[in-house]
PDB file of C-alpha atoms in Angstrom:
ATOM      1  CA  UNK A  25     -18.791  12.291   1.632  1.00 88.00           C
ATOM      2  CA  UNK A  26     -16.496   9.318   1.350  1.00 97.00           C
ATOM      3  CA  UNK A  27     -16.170   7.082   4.157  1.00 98.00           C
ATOM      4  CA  UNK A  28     -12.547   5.283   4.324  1.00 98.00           C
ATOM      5  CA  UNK A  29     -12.215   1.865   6.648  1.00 98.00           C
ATOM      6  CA  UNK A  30      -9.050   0.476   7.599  1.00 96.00           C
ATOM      7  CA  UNK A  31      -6.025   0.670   9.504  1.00 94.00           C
ATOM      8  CA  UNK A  32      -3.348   3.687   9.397  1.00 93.00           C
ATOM      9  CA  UNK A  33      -0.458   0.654   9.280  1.00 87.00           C
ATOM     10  CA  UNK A  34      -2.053  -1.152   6.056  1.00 94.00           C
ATOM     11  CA  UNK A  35      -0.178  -0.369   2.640  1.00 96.00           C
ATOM     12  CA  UNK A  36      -3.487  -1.061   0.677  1.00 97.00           C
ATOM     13  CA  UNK A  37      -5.099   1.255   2.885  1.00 97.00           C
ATOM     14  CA  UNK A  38      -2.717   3.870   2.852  1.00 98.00           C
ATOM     15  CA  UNK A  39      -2.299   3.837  -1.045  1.00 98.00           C
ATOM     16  CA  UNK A  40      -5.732   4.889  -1.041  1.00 98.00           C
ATOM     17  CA  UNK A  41      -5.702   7.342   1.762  1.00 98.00           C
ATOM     18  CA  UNK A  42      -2.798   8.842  -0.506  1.00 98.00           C
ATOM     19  CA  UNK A  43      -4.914   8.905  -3.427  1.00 98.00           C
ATOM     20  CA  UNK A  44      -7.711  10.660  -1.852  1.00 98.00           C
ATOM     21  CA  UNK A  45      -5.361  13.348  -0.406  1.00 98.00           C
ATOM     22  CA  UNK A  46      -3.775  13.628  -3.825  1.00 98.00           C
ATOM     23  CA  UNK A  47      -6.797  14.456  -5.630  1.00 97.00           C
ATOM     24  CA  UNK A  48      -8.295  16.848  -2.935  1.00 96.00           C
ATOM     25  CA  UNK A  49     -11.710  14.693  -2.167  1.00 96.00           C
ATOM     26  CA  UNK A  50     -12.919  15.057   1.331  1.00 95.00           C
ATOM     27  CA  UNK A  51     -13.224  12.347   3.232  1.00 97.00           C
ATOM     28  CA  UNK A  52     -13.476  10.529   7.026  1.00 97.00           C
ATOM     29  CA  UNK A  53     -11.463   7.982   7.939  1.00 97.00           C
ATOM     30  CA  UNK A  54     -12.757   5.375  10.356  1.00 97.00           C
ATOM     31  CA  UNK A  55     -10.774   3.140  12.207  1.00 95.00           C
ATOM     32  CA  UNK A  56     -11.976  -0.571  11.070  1.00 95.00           C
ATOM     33  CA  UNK A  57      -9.845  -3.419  11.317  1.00 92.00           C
ATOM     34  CA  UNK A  58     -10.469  -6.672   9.264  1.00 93.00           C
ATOM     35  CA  UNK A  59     -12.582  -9.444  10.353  1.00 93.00           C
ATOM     36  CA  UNK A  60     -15.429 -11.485   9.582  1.00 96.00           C
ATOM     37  CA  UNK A  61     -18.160  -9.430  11.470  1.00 95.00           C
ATOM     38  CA  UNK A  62     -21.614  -9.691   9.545  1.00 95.00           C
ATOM     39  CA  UNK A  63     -22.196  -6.087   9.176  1.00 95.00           C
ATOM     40  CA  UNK A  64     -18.685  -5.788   7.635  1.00 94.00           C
ATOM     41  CA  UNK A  65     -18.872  -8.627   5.294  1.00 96.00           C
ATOM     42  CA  UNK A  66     -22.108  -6.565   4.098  1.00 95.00           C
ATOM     43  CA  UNK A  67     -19.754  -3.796   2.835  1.00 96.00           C
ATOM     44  CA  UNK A  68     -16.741  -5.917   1.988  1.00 97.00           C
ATOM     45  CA  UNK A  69     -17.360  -9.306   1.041  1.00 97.00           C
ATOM     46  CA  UNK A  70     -14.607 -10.686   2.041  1.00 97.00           C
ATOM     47  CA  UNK A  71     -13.576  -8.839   5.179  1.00 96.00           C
ATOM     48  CA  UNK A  72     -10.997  -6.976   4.041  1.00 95.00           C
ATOM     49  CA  UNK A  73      -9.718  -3.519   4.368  1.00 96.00           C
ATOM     50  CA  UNK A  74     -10.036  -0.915   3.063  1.00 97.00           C
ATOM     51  CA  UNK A  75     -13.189  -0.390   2.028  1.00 97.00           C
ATOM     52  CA  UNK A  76     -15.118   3.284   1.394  1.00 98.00           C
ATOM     53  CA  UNK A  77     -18.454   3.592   1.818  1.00 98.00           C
ATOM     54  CA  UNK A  78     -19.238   6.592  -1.128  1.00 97.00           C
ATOM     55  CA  UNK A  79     -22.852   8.592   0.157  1.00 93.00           C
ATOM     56  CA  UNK A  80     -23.754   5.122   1.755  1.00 92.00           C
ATOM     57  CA  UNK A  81     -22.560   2.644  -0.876  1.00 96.00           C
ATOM     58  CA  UNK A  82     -19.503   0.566  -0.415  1.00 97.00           C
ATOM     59  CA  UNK A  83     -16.948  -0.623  -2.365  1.00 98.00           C
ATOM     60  CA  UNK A  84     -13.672  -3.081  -1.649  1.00 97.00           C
ATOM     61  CA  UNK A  85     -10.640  -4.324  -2.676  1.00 97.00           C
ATOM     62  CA  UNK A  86      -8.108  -0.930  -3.211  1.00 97.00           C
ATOM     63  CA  UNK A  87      -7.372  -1.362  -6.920  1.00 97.00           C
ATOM     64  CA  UNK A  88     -10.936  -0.959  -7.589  1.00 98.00           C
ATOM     65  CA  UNK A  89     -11.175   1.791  -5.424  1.00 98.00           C
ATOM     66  CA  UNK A  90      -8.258   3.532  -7.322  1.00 98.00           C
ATOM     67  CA  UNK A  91      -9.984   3.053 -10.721  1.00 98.00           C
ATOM     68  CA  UNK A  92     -13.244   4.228  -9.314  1.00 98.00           C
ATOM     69  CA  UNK A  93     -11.153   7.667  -7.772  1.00 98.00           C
ATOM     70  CA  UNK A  94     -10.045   7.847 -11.622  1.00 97.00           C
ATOM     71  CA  UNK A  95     -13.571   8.061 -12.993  1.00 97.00           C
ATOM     72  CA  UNK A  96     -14.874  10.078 -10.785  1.00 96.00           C
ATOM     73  CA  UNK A  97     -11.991  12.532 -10.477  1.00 96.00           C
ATOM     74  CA  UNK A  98     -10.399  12.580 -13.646  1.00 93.00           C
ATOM     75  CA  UNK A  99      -8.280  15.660 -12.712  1.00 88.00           C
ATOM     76  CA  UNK A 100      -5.229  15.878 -10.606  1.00 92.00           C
ATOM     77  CA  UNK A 101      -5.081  11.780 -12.622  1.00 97.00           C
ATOM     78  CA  UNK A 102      -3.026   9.422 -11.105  1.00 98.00           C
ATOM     79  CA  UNK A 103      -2.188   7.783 -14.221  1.00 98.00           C
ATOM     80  CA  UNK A 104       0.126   8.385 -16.752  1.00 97.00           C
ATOM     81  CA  UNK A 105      -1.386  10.239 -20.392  1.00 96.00           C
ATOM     82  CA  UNK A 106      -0.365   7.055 -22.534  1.00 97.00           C
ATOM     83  CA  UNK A 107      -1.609   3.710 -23.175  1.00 98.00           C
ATOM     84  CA  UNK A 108       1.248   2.269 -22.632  1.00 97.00           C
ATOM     85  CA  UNK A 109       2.529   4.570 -19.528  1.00 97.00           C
ATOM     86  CA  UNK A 110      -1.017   3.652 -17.685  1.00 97.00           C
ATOM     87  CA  UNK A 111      -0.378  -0.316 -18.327  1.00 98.00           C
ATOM     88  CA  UNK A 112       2.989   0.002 -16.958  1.00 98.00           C
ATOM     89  CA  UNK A 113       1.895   1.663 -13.674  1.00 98.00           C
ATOM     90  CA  UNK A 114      -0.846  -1.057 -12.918  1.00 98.00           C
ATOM     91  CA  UNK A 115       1.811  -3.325 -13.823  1.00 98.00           C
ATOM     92  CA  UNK A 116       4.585  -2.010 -10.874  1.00 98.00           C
ATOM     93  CA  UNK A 117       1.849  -2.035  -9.114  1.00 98.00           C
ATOM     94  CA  UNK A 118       0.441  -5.631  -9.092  1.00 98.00           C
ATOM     95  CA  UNK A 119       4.170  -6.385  -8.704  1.00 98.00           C
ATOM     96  CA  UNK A 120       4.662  -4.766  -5.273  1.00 98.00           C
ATOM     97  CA  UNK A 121       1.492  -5.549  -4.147  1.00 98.00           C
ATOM     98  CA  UNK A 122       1.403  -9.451  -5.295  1.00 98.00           C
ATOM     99  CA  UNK A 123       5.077 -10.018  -5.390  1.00 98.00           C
ATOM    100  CA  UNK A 124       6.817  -8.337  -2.462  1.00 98.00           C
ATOM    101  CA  UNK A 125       3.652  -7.257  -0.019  1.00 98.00           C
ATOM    102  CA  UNK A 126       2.576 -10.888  -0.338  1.00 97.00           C
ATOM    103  CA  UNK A 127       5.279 -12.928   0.275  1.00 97.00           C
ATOM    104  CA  UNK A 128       5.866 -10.611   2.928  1.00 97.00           C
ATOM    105  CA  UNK A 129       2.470 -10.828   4.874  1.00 95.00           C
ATOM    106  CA  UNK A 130       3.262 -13.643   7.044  1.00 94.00           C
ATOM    107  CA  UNK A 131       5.811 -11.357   8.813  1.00 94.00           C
ATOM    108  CA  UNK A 132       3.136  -8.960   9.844  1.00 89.00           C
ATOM    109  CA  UNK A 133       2.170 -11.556  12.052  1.00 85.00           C
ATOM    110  CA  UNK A 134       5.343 -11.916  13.486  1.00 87.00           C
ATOM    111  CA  UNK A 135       5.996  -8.050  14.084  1.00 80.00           C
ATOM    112  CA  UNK A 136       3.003  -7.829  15.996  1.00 76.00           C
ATOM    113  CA  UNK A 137       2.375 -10.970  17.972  1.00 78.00           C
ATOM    114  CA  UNK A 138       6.147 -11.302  18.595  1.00 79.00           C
ATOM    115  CA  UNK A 139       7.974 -14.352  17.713  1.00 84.00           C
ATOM    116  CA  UNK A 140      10.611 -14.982  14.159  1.00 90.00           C
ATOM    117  CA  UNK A 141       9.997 -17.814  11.101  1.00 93.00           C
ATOM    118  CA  UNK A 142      12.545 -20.199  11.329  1.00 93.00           C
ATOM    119  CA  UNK A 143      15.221 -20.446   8.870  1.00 94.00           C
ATOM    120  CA  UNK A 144      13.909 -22.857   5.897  1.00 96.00           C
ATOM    121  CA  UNK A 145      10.875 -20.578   6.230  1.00 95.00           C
ATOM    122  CA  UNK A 146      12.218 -17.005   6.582  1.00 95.00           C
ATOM    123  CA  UNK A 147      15.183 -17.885   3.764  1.00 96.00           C
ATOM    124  CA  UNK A 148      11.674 -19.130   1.355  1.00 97.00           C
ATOM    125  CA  UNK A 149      10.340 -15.617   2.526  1.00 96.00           C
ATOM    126  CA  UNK A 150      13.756 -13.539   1.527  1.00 97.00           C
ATOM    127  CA  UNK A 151      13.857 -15.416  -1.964  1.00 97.00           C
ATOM    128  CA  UNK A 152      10.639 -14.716  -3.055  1.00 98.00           C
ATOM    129  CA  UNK A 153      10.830 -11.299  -1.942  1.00 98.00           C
ATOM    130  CA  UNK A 154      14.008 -10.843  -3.807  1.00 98.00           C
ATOM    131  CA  UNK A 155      12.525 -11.965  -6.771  1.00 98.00           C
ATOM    132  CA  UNK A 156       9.601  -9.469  -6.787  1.00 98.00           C
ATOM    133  CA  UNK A 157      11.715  -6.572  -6.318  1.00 98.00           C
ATOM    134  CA  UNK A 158      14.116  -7.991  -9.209  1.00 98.00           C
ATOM    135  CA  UNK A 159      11.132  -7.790 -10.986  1.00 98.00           C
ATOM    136  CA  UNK A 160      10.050  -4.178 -10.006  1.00 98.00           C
ATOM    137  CA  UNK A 161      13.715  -3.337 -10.295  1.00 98.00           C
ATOM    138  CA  UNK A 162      13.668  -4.523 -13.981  1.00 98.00           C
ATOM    139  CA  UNK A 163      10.329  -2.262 -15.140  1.00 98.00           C
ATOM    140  CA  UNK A 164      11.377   0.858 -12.468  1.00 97.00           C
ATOM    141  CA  UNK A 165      11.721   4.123 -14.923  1.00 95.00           C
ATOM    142  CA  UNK A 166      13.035   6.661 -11.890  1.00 84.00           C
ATOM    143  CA  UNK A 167      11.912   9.174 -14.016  1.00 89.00           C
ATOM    144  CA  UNK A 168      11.616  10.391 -11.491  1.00 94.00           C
ATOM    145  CA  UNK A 169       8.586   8.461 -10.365  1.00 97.00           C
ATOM    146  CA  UNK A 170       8.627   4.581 -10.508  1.00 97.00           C
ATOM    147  CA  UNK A 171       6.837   4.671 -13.619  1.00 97.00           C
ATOM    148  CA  UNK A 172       8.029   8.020 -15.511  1.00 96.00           C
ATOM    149  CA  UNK A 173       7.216  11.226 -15.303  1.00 96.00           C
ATOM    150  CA  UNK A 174       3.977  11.099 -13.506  1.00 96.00           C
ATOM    151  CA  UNK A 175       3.010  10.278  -9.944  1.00 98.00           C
ATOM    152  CA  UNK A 176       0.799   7.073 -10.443  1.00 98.00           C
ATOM    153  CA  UNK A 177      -1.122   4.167  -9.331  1.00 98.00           C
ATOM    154  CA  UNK A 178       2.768   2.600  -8.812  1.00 98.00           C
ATOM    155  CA  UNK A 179       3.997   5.503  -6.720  1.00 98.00           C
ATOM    156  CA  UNK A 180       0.636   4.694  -4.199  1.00 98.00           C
ATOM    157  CA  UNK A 181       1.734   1.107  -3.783  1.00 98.00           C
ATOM    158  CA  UNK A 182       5.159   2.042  -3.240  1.00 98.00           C
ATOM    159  CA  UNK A 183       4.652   4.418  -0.655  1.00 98.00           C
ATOM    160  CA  UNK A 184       2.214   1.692   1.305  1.00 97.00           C
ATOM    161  CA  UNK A 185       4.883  -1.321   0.408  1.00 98.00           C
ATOM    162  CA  UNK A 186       8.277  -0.161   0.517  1.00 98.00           C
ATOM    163  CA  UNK A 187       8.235   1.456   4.086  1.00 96.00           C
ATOM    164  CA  UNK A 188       6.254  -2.050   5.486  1.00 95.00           C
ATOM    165  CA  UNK A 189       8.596  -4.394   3.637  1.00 97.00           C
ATOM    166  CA  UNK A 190      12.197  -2.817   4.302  1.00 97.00           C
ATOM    167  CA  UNK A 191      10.995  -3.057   8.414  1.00 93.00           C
ATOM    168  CA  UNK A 192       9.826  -6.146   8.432  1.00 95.00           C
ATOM    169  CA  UNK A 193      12.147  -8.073   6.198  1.00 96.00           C
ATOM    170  CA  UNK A 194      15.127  -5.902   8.151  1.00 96.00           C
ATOM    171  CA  UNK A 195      13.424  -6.699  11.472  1.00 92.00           C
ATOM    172  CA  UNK A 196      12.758 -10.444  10.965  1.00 94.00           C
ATOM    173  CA  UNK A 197      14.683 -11.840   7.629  1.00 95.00           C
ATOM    174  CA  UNK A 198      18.146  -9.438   8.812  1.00 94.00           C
ATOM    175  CA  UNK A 199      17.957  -7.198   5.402  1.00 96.00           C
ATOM    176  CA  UNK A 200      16.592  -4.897   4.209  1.00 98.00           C
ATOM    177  CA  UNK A 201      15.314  -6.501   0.920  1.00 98.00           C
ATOM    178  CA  UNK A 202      13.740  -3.198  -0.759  1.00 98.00           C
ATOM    179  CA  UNK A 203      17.273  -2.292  -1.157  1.00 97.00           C
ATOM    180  CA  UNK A 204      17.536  -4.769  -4.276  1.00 96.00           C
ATOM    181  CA  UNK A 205      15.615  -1.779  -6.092  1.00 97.00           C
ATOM    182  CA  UNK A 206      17.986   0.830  -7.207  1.00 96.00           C
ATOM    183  CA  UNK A 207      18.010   4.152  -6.094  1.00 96.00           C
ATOM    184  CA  UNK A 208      15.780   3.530  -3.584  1.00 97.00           C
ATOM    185  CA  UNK A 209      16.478   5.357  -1.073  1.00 96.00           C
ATOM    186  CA  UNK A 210      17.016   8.505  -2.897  1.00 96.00           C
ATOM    187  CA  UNK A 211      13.454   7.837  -4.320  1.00 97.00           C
ATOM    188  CA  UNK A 212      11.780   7.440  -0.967  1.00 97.00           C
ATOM    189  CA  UNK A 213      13.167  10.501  -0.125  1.00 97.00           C
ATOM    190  CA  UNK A 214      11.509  11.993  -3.177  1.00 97.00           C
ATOM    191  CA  UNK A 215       8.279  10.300  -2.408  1.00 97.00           C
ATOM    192  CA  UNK A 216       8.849  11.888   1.734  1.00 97.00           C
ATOM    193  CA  UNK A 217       8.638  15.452   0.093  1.00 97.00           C
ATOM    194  CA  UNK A 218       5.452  14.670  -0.784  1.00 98.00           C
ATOM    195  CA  UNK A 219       3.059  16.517   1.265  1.00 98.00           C
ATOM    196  CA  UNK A 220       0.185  13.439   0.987  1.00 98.00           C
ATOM    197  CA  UNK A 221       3.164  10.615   1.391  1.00 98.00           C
ATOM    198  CA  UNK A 222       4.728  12.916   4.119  1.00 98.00           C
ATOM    199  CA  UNK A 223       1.201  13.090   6.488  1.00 97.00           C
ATOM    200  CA  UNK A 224       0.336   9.076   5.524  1.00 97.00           C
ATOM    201  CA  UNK A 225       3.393   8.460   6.979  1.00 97.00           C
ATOM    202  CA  UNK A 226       3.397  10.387   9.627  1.00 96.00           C
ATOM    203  CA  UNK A 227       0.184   8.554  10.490  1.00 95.00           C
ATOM    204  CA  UNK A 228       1.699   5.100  10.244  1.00 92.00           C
ATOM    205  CA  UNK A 229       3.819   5.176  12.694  1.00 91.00           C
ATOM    206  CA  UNK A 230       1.865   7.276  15.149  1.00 90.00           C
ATOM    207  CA  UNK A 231      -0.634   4.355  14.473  1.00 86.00           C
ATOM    208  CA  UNK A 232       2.010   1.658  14.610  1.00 80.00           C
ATOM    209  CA  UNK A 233       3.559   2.826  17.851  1.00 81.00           C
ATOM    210  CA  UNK A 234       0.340   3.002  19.751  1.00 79.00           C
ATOM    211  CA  UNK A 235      -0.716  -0.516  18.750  1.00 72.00           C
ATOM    212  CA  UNK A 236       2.930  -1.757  20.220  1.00 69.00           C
ATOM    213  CA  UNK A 237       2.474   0.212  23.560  1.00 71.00           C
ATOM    214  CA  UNK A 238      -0.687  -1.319  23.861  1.00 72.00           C
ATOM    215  CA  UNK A 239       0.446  -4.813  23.025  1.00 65.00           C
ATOM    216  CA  UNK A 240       3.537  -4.338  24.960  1.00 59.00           C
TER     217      UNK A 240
END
């Protein structure tokens, strides 16, 4: 049994929850938000979610977790048959994840504790933002997944990434800066019709929502 700790609102954790439902492996979720507690640094170093505990043994960091779903579930892959098609979904990957999610982070903060960045700040914010989905724009295949034919490691970033950035750069930076990626609202329609996209979704917001109520 696989173990999966996180929250339903993280894109890291949801691009593995997707990847679990995609290849048909049972699993538990368990509600674990990040923090510095000593029994969760024992299973993720450095506090961070997600994290899956696999028959007792954990292992962090999402990526990793991805490559070890790979190994030990070679079928339904979630890579593409090349050499060259596999490199270029880790590489739309890293992009969204280290060029858009991460420049957008600080706004998380300011989505759930209330509050905006002031201008010098949230117009640094919207340029580099810009710039990583210029650069996701530029490798994008829409063929009819982001990296060709095959639903991949890029399509489970996406699906965590674009839904978190376009509200929070909409909400707090007044656009919707995914929309610099072409096509991409007809492809996150595409991705919707996925039955595993459709459900992590679904759970999201449910997730989302109650944290607001509460805070509110």
């Amino acid at each position: 049994m696989i173990k999966l700790h996180g929250v339903s609102f993280s894109p890291y954790y949801n691009k593995v929850k997707i990847a679990l439902l995609e290849k048909g492996v049972n699993f538990q979720e368990v509600l674990t938000p990040p923090s510095q507690d000593e029994w969760l640094l024992e299973k993720s170093p450095m506090g961070k979610i997600p994290f899956v505990e696999i028959n007792g043994r954990p292992l962090a960091e999402s990526t990793v977790i991805l490559e070890w779903l790979e190994d030990a579930y070679p079928t339904a892959s979630l890579l593409p048959p090349t050499p060259n098609g596999r490199a270029l979904a880790r590489e739309l990957m890293l992009l969204l994840e280290l060029y858009v999610m991460l420049p957008a982070q600080p706004l998380v903060g300011y989505l759930l504790k209330g509050g905006r960045p002031d201008a010098a700040k949230a117009e640094e914010m919207r340029q580099a933002i810009a710039r990583g989905m210029g650069a996701v724009a530029q490798l994008a295949q829409h063929g009819p997944w982001l990296a060709g034919d095959v639903f991949s490691f890029a399509d489970l970033s996406a699906a965590g990434v674009l839904p978190t950035v376009a509200q929070l750069s909409q909400a707090l930076l007044g656009e919707n800066l995914t929309q610099r990626l072409p096509g991409v609202a007809e492809y996150l329609q595409k991705l919707g019709q996925r039955p595993s996209v459709a459900r992590v979704w679904a759970d999201r917001e449910a997730a989302l929502a109650a944290f607001m109520a509460r805070r509110g």
